[in-house]
Every structure is written in C-alpha cells, then in structure tokens.
Short mmCIF file of C-alpha atoms in Angstrom, two decimals:
data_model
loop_
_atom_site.label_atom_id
_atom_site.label_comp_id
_atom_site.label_asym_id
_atom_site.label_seq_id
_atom_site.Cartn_x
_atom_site.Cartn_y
_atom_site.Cartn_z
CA UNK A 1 88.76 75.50 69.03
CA UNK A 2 88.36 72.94 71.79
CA UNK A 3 86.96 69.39 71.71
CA UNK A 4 83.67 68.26 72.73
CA UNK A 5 82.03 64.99 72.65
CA UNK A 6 80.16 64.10 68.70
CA UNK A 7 77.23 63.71 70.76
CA UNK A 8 77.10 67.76 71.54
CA UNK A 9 78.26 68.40 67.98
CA UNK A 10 75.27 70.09 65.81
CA UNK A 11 74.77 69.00 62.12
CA UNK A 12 76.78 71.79 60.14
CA UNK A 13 73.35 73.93 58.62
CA UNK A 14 72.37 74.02 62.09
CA UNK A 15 75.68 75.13 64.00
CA UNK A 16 76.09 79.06 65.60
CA UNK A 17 77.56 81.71 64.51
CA UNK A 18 80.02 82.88 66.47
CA UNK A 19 79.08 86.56 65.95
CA UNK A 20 74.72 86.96 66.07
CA UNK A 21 73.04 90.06 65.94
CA UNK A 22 71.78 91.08 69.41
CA UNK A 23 68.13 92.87 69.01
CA UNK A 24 66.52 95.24 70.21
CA UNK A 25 63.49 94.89 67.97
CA UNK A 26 61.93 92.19 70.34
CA UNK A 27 58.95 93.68 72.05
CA UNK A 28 59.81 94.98 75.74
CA UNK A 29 56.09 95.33 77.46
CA UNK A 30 55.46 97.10 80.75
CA UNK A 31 52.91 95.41 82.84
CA UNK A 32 52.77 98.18 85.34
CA UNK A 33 49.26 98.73 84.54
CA UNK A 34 48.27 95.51 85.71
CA UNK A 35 49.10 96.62 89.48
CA UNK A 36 47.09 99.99 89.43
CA UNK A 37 43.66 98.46 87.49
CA UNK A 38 40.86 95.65 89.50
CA UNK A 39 39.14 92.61 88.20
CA UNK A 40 36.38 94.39 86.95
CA UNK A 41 38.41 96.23 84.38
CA UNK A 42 40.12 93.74 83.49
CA UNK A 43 37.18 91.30 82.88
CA UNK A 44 35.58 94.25 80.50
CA UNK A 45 38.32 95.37 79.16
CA UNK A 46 37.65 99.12 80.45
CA UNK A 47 40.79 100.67 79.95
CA UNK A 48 42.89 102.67 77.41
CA UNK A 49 46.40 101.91 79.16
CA UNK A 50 45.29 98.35 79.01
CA UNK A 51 44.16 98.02 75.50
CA UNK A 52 47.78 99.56 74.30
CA UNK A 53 49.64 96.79 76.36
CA UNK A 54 47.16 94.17 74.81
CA UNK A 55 47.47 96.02 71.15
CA UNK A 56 51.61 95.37 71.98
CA UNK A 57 50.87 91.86 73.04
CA UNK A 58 48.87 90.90 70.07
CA UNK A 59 51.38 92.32 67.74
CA UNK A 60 54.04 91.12 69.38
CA UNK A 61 52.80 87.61 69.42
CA UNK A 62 51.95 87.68 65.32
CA UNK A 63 55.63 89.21 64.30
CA UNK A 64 57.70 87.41 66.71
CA UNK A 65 55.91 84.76 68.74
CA UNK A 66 58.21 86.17 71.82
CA UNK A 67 58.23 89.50 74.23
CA UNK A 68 59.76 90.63 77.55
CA UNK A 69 57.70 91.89 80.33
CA UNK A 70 58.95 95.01 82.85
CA UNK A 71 57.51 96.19 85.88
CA UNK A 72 55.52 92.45 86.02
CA UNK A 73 55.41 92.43 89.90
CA UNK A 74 57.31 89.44 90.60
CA UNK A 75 59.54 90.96 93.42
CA UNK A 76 63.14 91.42 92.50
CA UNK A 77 64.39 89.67 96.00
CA UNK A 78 62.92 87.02 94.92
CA UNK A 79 64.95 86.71 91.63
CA UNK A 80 68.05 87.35 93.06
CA UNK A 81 66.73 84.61 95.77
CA UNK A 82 66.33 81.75 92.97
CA UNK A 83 68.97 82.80 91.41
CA UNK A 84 71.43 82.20 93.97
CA UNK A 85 69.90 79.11 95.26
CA UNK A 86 70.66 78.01 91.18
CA UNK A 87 74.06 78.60 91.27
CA UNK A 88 74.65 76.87 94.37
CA UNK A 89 73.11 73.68 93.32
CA UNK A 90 74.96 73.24 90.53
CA UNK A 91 78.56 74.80 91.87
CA UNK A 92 78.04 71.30 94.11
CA UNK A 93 80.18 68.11 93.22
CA UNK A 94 78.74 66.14 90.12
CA UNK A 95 78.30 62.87 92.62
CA UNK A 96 75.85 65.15 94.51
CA UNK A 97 74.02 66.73 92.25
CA UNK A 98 73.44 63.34 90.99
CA UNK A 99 71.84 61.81 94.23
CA UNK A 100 68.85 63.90 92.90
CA UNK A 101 68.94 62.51 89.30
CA UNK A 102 65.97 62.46 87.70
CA UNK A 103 64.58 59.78 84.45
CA UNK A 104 61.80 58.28 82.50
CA UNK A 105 59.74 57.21 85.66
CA UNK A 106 60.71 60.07 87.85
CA UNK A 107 60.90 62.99 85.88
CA UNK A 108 61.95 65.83 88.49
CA UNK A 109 65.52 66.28 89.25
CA UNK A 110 69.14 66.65 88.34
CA UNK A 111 69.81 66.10 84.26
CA UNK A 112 72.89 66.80 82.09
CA UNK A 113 72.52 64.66 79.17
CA UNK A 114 69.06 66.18 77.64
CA UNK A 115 68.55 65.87 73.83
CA UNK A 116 66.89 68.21 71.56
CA UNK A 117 66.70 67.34 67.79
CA UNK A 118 68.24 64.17 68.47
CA UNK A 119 71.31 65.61 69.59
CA UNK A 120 72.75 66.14 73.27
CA UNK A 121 72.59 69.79 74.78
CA UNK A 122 75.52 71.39 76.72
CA UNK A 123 73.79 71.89 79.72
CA UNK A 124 73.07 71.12 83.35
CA UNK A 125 69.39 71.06 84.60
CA UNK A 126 67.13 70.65 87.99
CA UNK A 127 63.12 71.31 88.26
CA UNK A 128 62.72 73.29 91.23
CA UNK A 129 59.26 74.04 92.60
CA UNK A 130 60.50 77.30 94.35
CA UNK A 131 58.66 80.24 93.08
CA UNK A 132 55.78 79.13 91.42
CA UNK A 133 53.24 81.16 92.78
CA UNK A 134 54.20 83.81 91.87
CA UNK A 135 55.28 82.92 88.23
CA UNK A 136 51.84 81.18 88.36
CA UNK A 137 49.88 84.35 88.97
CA UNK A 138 51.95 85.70 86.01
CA UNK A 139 51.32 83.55 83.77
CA UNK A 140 47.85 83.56 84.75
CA UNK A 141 47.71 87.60 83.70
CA UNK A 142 50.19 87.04 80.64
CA UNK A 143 47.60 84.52 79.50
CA UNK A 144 44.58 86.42 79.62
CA UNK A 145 45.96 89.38 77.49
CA UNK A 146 46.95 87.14 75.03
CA UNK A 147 43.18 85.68 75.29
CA UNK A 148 42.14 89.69 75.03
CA UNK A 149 44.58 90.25 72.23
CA UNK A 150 42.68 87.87 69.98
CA UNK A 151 39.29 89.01 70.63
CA UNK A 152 38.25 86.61 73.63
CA UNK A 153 37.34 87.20 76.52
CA UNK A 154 40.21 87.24 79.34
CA UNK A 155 39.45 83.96 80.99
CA UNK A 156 38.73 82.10 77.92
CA UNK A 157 41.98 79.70 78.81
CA UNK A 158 41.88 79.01 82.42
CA UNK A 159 39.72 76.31 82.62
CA UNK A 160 42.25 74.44 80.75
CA UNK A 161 44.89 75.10 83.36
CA UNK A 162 42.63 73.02 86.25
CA UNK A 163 45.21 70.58 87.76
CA UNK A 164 47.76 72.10 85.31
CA UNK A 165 51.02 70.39 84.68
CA UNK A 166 53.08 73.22 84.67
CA UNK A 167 56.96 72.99 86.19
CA UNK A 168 60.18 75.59 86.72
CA UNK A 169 63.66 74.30 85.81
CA UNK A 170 66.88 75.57 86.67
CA UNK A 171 69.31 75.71 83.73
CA UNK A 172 73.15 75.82 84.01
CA UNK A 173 74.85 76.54 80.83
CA UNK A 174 78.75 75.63 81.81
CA UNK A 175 81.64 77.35 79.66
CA UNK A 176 82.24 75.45 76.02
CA UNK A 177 85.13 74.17 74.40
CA UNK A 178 83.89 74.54 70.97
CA UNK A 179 80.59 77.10 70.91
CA UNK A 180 80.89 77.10 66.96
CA UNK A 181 80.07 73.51 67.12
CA UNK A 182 77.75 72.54 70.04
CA UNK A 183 74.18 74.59 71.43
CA UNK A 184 73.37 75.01 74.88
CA UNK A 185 70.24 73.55 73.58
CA UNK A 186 69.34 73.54 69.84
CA UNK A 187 66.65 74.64 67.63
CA UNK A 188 62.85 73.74 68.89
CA UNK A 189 59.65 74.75 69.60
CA UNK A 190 57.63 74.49 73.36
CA UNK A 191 54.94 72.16 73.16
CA UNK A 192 53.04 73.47 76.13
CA UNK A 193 51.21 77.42 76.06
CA UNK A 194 53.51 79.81 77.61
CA UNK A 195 57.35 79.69 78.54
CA UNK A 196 58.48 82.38 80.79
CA UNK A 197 62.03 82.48 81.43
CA UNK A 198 64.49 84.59 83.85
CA UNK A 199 67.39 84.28 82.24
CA UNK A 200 71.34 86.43 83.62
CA UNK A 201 72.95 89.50 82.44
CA UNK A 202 75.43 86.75 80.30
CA UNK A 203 72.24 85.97 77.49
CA UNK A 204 72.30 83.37 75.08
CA UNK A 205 68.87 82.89 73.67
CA UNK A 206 68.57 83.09 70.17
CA UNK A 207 65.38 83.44 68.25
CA UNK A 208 64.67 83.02 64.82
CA UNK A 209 62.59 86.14 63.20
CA UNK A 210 59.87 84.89 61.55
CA UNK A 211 59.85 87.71 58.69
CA UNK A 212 63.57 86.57 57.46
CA UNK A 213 64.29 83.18 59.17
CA UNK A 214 67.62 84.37 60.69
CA UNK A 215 68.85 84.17 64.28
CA UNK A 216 68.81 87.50 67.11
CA UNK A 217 70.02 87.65 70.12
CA UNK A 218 67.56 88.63 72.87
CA UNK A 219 69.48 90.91 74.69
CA UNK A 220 69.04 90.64 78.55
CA UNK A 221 67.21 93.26 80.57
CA UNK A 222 67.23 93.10 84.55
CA UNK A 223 64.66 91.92 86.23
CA UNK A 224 62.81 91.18 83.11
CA UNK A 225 60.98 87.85 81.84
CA UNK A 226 60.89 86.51 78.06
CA UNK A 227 57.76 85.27 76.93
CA UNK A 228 57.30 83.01 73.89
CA UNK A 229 53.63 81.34 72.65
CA UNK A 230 53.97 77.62 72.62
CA UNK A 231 52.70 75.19 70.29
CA UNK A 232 49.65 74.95 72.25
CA UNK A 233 48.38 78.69 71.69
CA UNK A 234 49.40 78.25 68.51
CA UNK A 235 46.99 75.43 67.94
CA UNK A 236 44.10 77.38 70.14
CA UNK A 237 44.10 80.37 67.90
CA UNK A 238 44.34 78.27 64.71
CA UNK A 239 47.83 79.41 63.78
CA UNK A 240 46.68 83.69 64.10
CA UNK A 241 49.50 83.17 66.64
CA UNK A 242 52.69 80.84 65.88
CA UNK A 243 55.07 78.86 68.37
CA UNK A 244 58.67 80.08 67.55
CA UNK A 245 61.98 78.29 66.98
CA UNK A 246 64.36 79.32 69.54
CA UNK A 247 67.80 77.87 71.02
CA UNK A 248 70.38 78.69 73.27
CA UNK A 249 74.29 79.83 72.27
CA UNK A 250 76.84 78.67 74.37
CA UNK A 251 80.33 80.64 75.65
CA UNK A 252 83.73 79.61 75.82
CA UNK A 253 84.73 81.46 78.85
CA UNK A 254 81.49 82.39 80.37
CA UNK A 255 78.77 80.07 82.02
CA UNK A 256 75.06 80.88 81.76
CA UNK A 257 71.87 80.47 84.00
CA UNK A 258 68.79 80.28 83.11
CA UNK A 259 65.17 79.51 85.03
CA UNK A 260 62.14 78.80 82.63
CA UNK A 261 58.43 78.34 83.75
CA UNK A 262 56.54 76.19 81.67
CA UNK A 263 53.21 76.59 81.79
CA UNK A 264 50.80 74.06 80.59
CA UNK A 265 47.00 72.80 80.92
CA UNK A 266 45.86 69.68 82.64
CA UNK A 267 47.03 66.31 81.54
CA UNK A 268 43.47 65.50 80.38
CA UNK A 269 43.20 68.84 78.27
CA UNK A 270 42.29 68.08 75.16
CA UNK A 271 43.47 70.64 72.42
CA UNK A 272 42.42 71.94 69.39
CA UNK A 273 41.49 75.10 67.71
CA UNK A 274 38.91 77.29 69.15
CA UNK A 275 35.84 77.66 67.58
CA UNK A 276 35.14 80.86 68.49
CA UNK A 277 38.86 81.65 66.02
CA UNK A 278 36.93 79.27 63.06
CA UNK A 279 35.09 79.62 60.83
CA UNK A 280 33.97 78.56 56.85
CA UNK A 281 37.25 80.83 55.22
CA UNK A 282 39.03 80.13 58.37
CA UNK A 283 38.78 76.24 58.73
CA UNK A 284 40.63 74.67 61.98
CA UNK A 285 44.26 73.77 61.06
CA UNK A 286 45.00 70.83 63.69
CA UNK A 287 42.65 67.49 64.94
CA UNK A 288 42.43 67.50 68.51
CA UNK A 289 45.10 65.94 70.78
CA UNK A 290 45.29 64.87 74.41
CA UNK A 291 47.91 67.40 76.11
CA UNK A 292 49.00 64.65 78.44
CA UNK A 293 49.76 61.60 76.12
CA UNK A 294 52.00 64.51 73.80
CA UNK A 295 53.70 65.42 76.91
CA UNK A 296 54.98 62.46 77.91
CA UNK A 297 55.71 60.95 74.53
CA UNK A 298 57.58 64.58 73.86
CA UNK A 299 59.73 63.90 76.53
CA UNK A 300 60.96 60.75 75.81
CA UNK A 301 63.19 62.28 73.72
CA UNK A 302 64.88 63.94 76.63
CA UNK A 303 66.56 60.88 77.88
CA UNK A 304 67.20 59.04 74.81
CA UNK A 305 68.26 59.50 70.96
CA UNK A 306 65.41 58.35 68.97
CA UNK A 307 65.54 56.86 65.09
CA UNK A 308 62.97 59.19 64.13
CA UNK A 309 61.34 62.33 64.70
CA UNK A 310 60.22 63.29 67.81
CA UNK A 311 56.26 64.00 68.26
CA UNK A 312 55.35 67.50 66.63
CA UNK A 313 51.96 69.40 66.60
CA UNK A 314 52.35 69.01 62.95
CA UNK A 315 51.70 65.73 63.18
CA UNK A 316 48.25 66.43 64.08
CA UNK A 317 47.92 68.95 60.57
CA UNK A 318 44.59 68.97 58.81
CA UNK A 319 45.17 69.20 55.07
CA UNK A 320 42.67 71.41 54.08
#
C-alpha cells in the first residue's frame, strides 16, 4: 500500500473495496428511435417503439436512479475528439495547467484539490465548453422521456432550462498510491437534474443499488453515456424518482478520464414538487428553493473543508 496525503484518506465505513462487483443489471437504453420519429410524435406520444424506451426509462429511473444510452446520436468523432483534447490538457506541466486555475469568484478552470463530503478527491479537473450542443440537444431529449415516463407531457421541464446554468468538465483520475484508502471522488448526490457522463474503457463509477445499499460497478460500454436523475428531478416528481449516491474508485496503476455534463435550470428557477405529481395522499415532500442560491452555496464546498454539512435538498424536507 502506498501513502497518500490524510486529506485524500476516506473515513474507514466509507473506504472501497478493492474487489466491487461490476454490473450488468444497470439499464442500457437505445435511443435509436429518437433519429427515425418527428416532433409530432414525439409531442403525442404516437409510438409503440417509443413508449418501450420511455417504459425502460421510467423503470430505470425508480430501481436505480441511473441508465446508459446507445445509439444517442452524439457522433463518435466527436468523442474521440474531446477525449483527446482531455488528455492533452492534463498530460501538460502542473505550472500550466495552473495558469487556468479556477476559484470561488471565477469558477471555470483548472482544479485538483475539490472536496466532496468534506474530504479531498484524487482528481484533476477543467470545465470545458467544447461540445455542448450537442450534449445539450441530448439532454434536452433525455429530459423529455423522463417528463413522458411520469405521465407529463414531454416539454413539461424546458421552461426551466431558459438561461440554464448547465457546464461540461473534464475529469482526470491520475494512478493512486493507496485506492483502498482514498476515492477519486466520494459518495454524493448531483444537485442539479441530469448528469450525463462519457466516461473511458478504464471505469470507475460506482453506484449504490438502491434495493440493497451496496456498491456496482458500471461497467463501460463504447460510445455510450451514463445518465443519473439529480436531486432536482427528484424534488420535481416528489421523490416517484430518487437522486442516487454514486462515487468514483480509483487505480493504482491505471489513470482514468472522465467528461460529465451537468445539466441544470436557470439560476432564478425556483424548485419544488410539481403539482401536477401531488395530490391529498400524495402531499409535496420539499418547500421550494431558489436553484441558484443552492448552487452556489453547494459549491463552496468545492474549494474549502467546511465544519458542517454541506447544503442538501433535505434540508428543504417537509415533515408531513
């Protein structure tokens, strides 16, 4: 075992096992529908291939809170594109990457000392806006089967995502000392709606099954995206739908990229459970919040250790 800094080092109930299951029980989802049907179908919900991928979606979404997507039309050049313009960023000396440092007032850039949980993650990161359009439109069509999936109609959402704050990152995951000890980045939930993350043929994301609390590995598929509900769509659909703990293992000999697209409403969304998902045996679960002020005090967190707790959407729990 190697030695790492105690600021990497996870409290012991939370530390990796060395040897995790890798499954295959995570939903894989083929989008190829969504290139061969128009608008019109898709506003009315007018076809059978398309009601099985949102049947897969919605089911996916209540037993795991994550799925991978095939066949989603982002085009594979394009992946290998970002992908290599990744690795050479970070295969650059430390004193350059740092010239592009980013911190509390400017929050785009290089970062390698990011907390989560209060404790620091052993990993390299840069927000890139490369690529967004097309992860936009994605997310866009991801998001409106998930609006389908629980009864709405498919644009239910996207007025919330006017002047959206949504951002890419480029993750670098460089080879441990001590992967028994330390996380890539620990246990947590995203705060925003959707996450949907290109991740290489190395893996590393772990996600905790919500029908026996233990850990699986999501094993990588090329040219795929993982998709996990964030606290926010948990918090729309009055908890039908749950945000999912997640984390990322780290190797001794192997280093890891990664490039997540969050994707989040405007800072002046306010959030809260949708009527339309309320009712008097269903009351809503959450008071409404500002998207924007949680953002920013979320992140706070990134740059610093706090005493306490960071900001949670459970904070904002109606006792019913």
């Amino acid at each position: 075992m190697g030695v790492v800094d105690l600021a990497f080092i996870q409290d012991e109930e939370h530390r990796p096992k060395l040897s995790i299951t890798e499954s295959d029980g995570i939903p894989v989802i083929d989008l190829s529908i969504l290139n061969t049907i128009d608008k019109a179908q898709l506003d009315s919900f007018n076809n059978d291939s398309l009601k099985e991928v949102v049947t897969q979606i919605g089911q996916a979404c209540r037993e795991w809170g994550f799925f991978q997507v095939i066949n989603h039309g982002v085009p594979t050049d394009l992946l290998n594109r970002v992908f290599s313009a990744s690795k050479q960023f970070f295969s650059q000396p430390i004193e350059e990457k740092r010239k592009v440092r980013r911190d509390e007032e400017n929050p785009l850039g290089y970062y390698d000392t990011e907390h989560t949980k209060n404790v620091r993650d052993w990993k390299e990161v840069e927000t890139c806006e490369e690529y967004v359009v097309e992860l936009e439109k994605l997310s866009y069509k991801l998001l409106e089967l998930i609006s389908m999936s629980l009864g709405l109609t498919a644009k239910r959402f996207n007025d919330f995502f006017k002047n959206q704050t949504s951002f890419v990152r480029l993750n670098h995951y460089p080879p441990c000392p001590a992967p028994d000890l330390a996380l890539g980045v620990g246990r947590h939930k995203d705060a925003g709606a959707l996450t949907v993350l290109l991740q290489d043929e190395v893996g590393g994301l772990d996600v905790k099954r919500k029908r026996d609390g233990e850990w699986y590995r999501v094993k990588p598929i090329t040219d795929s995206f993982i998709v996990n509900v964030g606290d926010i769509v948990q918090v729309w659909s009055n908890e039908r739908y749950e945000s999912v703990e997640h984390r990322v293992s780290v190797k001794s000999e192997k280093e890891r990229f990664s490039i997540p697209f969050f994707f989040n409403p405007a800072h002046d969304a306010m959030v809260k459970p949708l009527e339309e998902l309320t009712e008097y045996q269903n009351l809503p679960k959450y008071r409404e919040y500002n998207w924007g002020k949680f953002f920013k005090t979320r992140k706070l967190s990134n740059f610093k250790k706090l005493a306490v707790e960071n900001i949670q959407i459970q904070h904002f729990k109606i006792a019913n």
